[in-house]
Coordinates of C-alpha atoms and ligand atoms in Angstrom, one line a residue:
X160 CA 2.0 -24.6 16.1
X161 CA 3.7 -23.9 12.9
X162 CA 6.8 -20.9 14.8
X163 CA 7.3 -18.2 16.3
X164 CA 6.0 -14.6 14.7
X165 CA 6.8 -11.4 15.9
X166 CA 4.5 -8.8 14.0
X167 CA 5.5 -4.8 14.7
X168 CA 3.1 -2.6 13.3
X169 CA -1.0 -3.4 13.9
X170 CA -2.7 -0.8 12.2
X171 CA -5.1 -1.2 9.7
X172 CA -3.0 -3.3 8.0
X173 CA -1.1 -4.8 10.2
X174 CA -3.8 -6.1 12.4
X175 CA -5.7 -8.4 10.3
X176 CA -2.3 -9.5 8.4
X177 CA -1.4 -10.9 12.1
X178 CA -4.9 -11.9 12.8
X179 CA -4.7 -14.4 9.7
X180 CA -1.0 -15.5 11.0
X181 CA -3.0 -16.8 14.1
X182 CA -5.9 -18.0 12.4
X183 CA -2.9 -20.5 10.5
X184 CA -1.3 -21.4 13.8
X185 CA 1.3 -19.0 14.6
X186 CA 2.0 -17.8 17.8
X187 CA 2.2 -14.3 17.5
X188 CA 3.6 -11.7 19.8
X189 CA 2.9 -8.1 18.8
X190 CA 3.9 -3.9 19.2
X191 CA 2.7 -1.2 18.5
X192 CA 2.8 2.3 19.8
X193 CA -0.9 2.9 20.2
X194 CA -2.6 1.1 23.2
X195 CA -5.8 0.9 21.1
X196 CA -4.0 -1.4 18.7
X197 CA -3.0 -3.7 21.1
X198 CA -6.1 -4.1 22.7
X199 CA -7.5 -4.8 19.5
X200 CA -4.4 -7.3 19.0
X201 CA -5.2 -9.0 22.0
X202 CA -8.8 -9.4 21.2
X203 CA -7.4 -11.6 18.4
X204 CA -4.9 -13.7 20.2
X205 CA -1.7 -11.9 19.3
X206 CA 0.6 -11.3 22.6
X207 CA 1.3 -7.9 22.9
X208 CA 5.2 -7.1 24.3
X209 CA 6.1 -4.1 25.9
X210 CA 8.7 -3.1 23.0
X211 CA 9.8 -4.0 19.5
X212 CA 12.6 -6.0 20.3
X213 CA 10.5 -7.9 22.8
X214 CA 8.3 -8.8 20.5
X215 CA 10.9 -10.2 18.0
X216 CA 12.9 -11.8 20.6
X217 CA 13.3 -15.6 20.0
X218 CA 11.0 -15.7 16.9
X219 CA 11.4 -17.5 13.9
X220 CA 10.4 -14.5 12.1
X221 CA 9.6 -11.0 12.3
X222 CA 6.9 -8.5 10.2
X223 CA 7.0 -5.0 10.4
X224 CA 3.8 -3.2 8.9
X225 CA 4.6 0.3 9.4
X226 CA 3.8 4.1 8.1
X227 CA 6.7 5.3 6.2
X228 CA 10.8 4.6 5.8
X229 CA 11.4 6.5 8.7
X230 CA 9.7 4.5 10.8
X231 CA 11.1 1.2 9.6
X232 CA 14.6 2.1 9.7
X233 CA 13.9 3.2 13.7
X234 CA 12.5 -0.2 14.2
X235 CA 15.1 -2.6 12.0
X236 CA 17.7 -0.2 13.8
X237 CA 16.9 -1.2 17.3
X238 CA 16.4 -4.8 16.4
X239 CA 19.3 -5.1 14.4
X240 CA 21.2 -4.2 17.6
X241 CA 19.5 -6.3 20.1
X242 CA 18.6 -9.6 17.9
X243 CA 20.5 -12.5 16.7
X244 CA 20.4 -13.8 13.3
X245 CA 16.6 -14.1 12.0
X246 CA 14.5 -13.6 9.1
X247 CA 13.1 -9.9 8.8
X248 CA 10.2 -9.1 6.5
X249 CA 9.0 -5.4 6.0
X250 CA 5.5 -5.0 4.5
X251 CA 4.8 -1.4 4.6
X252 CA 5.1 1.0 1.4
X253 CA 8.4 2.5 2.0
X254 CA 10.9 4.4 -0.6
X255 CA 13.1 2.1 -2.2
X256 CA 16.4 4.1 -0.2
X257 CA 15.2 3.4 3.2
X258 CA 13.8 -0.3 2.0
X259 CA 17.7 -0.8 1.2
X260 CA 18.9 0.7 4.1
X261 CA 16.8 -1.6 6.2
X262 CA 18.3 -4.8 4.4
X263 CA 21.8 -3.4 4.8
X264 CA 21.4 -3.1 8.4
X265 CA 21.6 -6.5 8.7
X266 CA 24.0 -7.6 6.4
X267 CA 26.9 -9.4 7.9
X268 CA 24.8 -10.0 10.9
X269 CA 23.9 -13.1 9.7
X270 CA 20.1 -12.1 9.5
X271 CA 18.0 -12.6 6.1
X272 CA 16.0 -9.7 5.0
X273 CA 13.1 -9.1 2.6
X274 CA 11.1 -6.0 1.7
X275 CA 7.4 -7.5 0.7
X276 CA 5.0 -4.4 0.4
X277 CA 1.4 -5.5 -0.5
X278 CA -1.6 -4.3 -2.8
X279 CA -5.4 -5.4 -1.9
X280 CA -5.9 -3.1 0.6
X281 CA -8.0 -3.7 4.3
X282 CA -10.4 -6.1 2.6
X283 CA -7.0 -8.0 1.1
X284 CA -5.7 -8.0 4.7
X285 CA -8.8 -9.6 6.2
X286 CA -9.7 -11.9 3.5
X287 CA -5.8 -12.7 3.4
X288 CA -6.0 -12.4 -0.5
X289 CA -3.0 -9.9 -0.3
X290 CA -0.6 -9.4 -3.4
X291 CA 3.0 -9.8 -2.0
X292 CA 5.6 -8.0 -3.8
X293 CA 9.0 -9.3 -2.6
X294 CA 12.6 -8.3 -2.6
X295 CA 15.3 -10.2 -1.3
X296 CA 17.7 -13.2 -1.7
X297 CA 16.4 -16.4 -2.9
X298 CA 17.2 -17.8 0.6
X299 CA 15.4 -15.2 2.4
X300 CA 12.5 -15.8 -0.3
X301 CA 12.2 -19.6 0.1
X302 CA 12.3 -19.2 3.9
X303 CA 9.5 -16.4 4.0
X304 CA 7.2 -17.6 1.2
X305 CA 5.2 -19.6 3.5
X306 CA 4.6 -17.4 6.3
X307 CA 3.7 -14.7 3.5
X308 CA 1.2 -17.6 1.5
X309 CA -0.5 -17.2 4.6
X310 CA -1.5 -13.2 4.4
X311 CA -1.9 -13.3 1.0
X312 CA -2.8 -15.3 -2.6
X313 CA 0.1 -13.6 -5.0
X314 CA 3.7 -14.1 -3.7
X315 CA 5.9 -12.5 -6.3
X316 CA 9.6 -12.7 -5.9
X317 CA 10.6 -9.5 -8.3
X318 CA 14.3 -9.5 -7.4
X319 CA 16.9 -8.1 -5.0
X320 CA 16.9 -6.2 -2.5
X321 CA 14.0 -3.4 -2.4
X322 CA 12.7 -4.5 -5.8
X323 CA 9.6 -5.6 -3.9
X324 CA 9.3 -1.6 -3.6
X325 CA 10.1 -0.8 -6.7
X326 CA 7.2 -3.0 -8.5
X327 CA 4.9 -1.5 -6.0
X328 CA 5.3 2.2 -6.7
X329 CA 5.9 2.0 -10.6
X330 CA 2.6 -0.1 -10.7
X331 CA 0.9 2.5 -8.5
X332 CA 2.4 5.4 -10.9
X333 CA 0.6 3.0 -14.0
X334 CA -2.9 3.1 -11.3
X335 CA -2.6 6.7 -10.7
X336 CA -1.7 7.7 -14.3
X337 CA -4.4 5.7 -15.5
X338 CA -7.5 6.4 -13.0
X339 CA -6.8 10.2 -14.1
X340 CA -6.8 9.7 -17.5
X341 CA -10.0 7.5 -17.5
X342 CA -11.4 10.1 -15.4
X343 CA -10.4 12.8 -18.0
X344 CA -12.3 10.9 -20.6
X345 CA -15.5 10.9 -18.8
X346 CA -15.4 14.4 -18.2
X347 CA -14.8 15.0 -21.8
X348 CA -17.3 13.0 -23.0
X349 CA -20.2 14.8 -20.9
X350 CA -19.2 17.8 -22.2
X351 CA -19.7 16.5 -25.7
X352 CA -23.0 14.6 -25.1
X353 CA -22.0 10.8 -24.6
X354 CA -23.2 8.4 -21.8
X355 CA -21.5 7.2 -19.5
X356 CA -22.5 3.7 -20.7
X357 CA -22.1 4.4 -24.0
X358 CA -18.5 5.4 -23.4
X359 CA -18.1 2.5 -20.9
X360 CA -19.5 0.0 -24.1
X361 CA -17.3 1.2 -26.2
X362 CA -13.6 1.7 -24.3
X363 CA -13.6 -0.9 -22.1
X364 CA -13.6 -3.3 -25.3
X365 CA -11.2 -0.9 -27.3
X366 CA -7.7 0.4 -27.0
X367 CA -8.8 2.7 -23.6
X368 CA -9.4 -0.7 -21.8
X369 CA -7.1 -0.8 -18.0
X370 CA -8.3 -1.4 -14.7
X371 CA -9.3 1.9 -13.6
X372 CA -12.1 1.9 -16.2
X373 CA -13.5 -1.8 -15.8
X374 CA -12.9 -2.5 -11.9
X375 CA -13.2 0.4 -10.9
X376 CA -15.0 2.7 -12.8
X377 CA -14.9 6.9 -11.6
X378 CA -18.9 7.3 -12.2
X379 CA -21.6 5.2 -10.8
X380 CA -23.8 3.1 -12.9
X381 CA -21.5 0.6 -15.7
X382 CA -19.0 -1.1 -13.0
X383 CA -21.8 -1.5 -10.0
X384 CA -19.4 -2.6 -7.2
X385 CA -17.0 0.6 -7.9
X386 CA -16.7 3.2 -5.1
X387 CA -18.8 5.7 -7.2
X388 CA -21.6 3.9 -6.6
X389 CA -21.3 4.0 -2.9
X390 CA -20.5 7.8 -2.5
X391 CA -16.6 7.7 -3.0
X392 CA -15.9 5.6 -0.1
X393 CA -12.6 3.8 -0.5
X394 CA -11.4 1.7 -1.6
X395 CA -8.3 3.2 -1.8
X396 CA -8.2 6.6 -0.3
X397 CA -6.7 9.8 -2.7
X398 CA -4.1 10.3 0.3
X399 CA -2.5 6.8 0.1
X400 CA -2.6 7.3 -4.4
X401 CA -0.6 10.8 -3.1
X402 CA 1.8 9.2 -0.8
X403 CA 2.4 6.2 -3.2
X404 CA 3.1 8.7 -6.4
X405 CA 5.4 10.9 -4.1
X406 CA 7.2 7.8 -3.5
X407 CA 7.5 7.3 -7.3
X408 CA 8.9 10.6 -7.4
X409 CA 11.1 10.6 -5.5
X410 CA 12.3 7.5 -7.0
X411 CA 12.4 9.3 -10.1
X412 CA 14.8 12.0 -9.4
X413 CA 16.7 9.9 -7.4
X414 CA 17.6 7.4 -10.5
X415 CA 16.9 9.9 -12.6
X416 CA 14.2 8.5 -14.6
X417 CA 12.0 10.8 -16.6
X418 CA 8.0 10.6 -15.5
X419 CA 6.3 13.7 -16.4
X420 CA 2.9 12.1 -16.4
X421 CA 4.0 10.7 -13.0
X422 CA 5.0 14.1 -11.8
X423 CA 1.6 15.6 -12.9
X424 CA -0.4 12.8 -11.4
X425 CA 1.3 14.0 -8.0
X426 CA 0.1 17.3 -8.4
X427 CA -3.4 16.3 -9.4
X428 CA -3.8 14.6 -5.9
X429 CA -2.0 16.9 -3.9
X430 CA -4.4 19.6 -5.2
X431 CA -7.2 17.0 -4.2
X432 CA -5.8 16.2 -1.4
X433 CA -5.5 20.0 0.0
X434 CA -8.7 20.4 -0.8
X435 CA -9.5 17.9 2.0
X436 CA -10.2 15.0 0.1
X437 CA -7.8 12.6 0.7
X438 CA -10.1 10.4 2.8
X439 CA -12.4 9.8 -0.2
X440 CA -11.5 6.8 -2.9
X441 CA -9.1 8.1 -5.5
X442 CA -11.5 8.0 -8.0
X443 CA -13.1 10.9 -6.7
X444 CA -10.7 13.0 -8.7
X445 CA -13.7 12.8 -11.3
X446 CA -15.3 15.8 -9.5
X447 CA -11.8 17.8 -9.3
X448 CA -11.8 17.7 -13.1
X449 CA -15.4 18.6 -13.5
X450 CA -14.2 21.8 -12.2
X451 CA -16.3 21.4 -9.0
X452 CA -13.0 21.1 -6.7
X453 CA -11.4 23.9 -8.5
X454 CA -14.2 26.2 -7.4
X455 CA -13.2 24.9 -3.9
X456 CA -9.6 25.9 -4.7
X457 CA -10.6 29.1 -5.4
X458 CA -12.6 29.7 -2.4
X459 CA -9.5 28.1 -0.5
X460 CA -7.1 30.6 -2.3
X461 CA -5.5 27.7 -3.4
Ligands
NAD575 P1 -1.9 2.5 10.1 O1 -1.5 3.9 10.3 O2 -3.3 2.0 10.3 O3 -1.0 1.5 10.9 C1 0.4 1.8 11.2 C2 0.6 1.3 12.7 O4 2.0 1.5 13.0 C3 -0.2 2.2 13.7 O5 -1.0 1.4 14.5 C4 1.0 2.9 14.5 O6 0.6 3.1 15.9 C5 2.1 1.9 14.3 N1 3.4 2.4 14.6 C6 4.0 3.6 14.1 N2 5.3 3.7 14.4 C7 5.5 2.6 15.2 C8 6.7 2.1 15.9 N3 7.8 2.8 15.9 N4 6.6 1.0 16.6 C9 5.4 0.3 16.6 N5 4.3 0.6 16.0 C10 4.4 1.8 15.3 O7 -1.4 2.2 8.6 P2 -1.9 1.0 7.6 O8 -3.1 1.4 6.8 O9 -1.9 -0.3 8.4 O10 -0.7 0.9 6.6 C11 0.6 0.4 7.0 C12 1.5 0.3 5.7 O11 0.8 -0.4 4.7 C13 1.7 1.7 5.2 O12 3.0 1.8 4.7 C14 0.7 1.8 4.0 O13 1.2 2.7 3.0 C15 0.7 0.4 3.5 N6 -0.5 0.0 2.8 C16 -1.7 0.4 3.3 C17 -2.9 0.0 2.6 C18 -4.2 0.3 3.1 O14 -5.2 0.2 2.3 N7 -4.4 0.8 4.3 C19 -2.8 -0.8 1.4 C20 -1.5 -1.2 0.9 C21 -0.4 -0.8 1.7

């Protein structure tokens, strides 16, 4: 048995994250607020506790993978009052304020703190082939490192306290930027008569070259294992994009950083997202800029 794990949070994330944490030989003693989690955390030898602090108390380490800030401040709140000194990792996507707030709850309490949030998505969980993006003192680092090597194949340690967050949200602001712009590009170029492939041939070996166009290509056919080739199924779902560029926002009038093509990003998927397609892969936004969503908008007096 390699310690101790207490694991708050087993969602869709959080689930398989603690799954591979038994798989390595933790033990592993969970909460979570819906029964249906826990039965399915049970099914996968994690102990389930009848409250947070229970399931923290007398690990060597504790993972909370939760919704939003809100909800880890509640948690790090009550454990910060009921546990002794111990290492803290928060895995959720959070704003940067409340990842800070979190750590400062247990300064001087002898506790060591870092905020790690993660890209790769539900198949990353599974397949424990997470990114970890991880703020915190080197000593908090060096101590969590190995429990987070065994969730995930990219550990990055980008600084203090909540710059895990940071790098998380201004990369999502690049992905949601980007995916709209590539998207913008194939809508032109049917308008003026150009192939998909043909644009595909020529940009994803010229200047236009990023991610969004050669992993995960908006229209079916030149990337075959993107999510327009299997209906829009995320992937990454347009709601999570929105909640991740609100985030950036945020952090942007907060620091007072100027992102217009952030800012306009957010809109883009709100609209999408009103439009009741939030649970479709953020790529999707193709069909918004065709017009076909705007029609919906309309209809929606939107
Ligand atoms: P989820 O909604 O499936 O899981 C969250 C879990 O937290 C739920 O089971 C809920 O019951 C539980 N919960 C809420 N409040 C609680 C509390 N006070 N105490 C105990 N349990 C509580 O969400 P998810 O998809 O697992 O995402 C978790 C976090 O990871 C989010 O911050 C999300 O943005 C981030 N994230 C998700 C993905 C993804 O693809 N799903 C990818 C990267 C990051």
């Amino acid at each position: 048995m390699l310690g101790r794990i207490g694991f708050i949070g087993l969602g869709n994330m959080g689930l398989p994250m603690a799954g591979n944490l038994v798989t390595a030989g933790y033990q592993v003693t969970g909460f979570d607020l819906a029964p249906a989690s826990c039965a399915a955390a049970q099914a996968k030898g994690i102990a389930i506790a009848p409250t947070a602090t229970e399931a923290a108390r007398e690990t060597d380490a504790v993972v909370t993978m939760l919704p939003a800030g809100r909800h880890v401040v509640a948690v790090w709140t009550e454990l910060a009052a009921n546990l002794g000194p111990t290492l803290l990792i928060d895995s959720s996507t959070i704003d940067v304020d409340s990842a800070r707030k979190a750590h400062a709850l247990f300064a001087g309490h002898g506790g060591l703190t870092l905020d790690a949030p993660v890209s790769g998505g539900t198949g990353g969980a599974a397949a424990g082939t997470l990114t970890f993006m991880v703020g915190g003192s080197q000593q908090a680092f060096a101590l969590g490192r190995p429990i987070l090597e065994k969730m995930g194949k990219r550990i990055v340690h980008c600084g203090e306290a909540g710059a895990g967050q940071a790098a998380k949200i201004c990369n999502n602001m690049i992905l949601g930027i980007s995916m709209a712009g590539v998207c913008e590009a194939f809508v032109l170029a049917e308008r003026l008569g150009l192939s998909h492939q043909a644009l595909f041939d020529v940009a994803s070996t010229s200047s236009g070259q990023c991610w969004s166009l050669t992993t995960y290509c908006p229209v079916p056919g030149p990337v075959p294992a993107s999510p327009a080739n299997n209906g829009y199924k995320p992937g990454f779902a347009a709601a999570l994009m929105l909640k991740d560029l609100k985030l950036a926002q945020e952090a942007a009038l907060a620091s007072g950083a100027s992102t217009p093509l952030g800012a306009e990003a957010a809109q883009l998927y709100g609209l999408f997202d009103k439009l009741g397609h939030g649970g479709e892969d953020f790529s999707a936004l193709i069909g918004f800029l065709r017009g076909q969503a705007a029609d919906e908008g309309h209809r929606h007096g939107l």
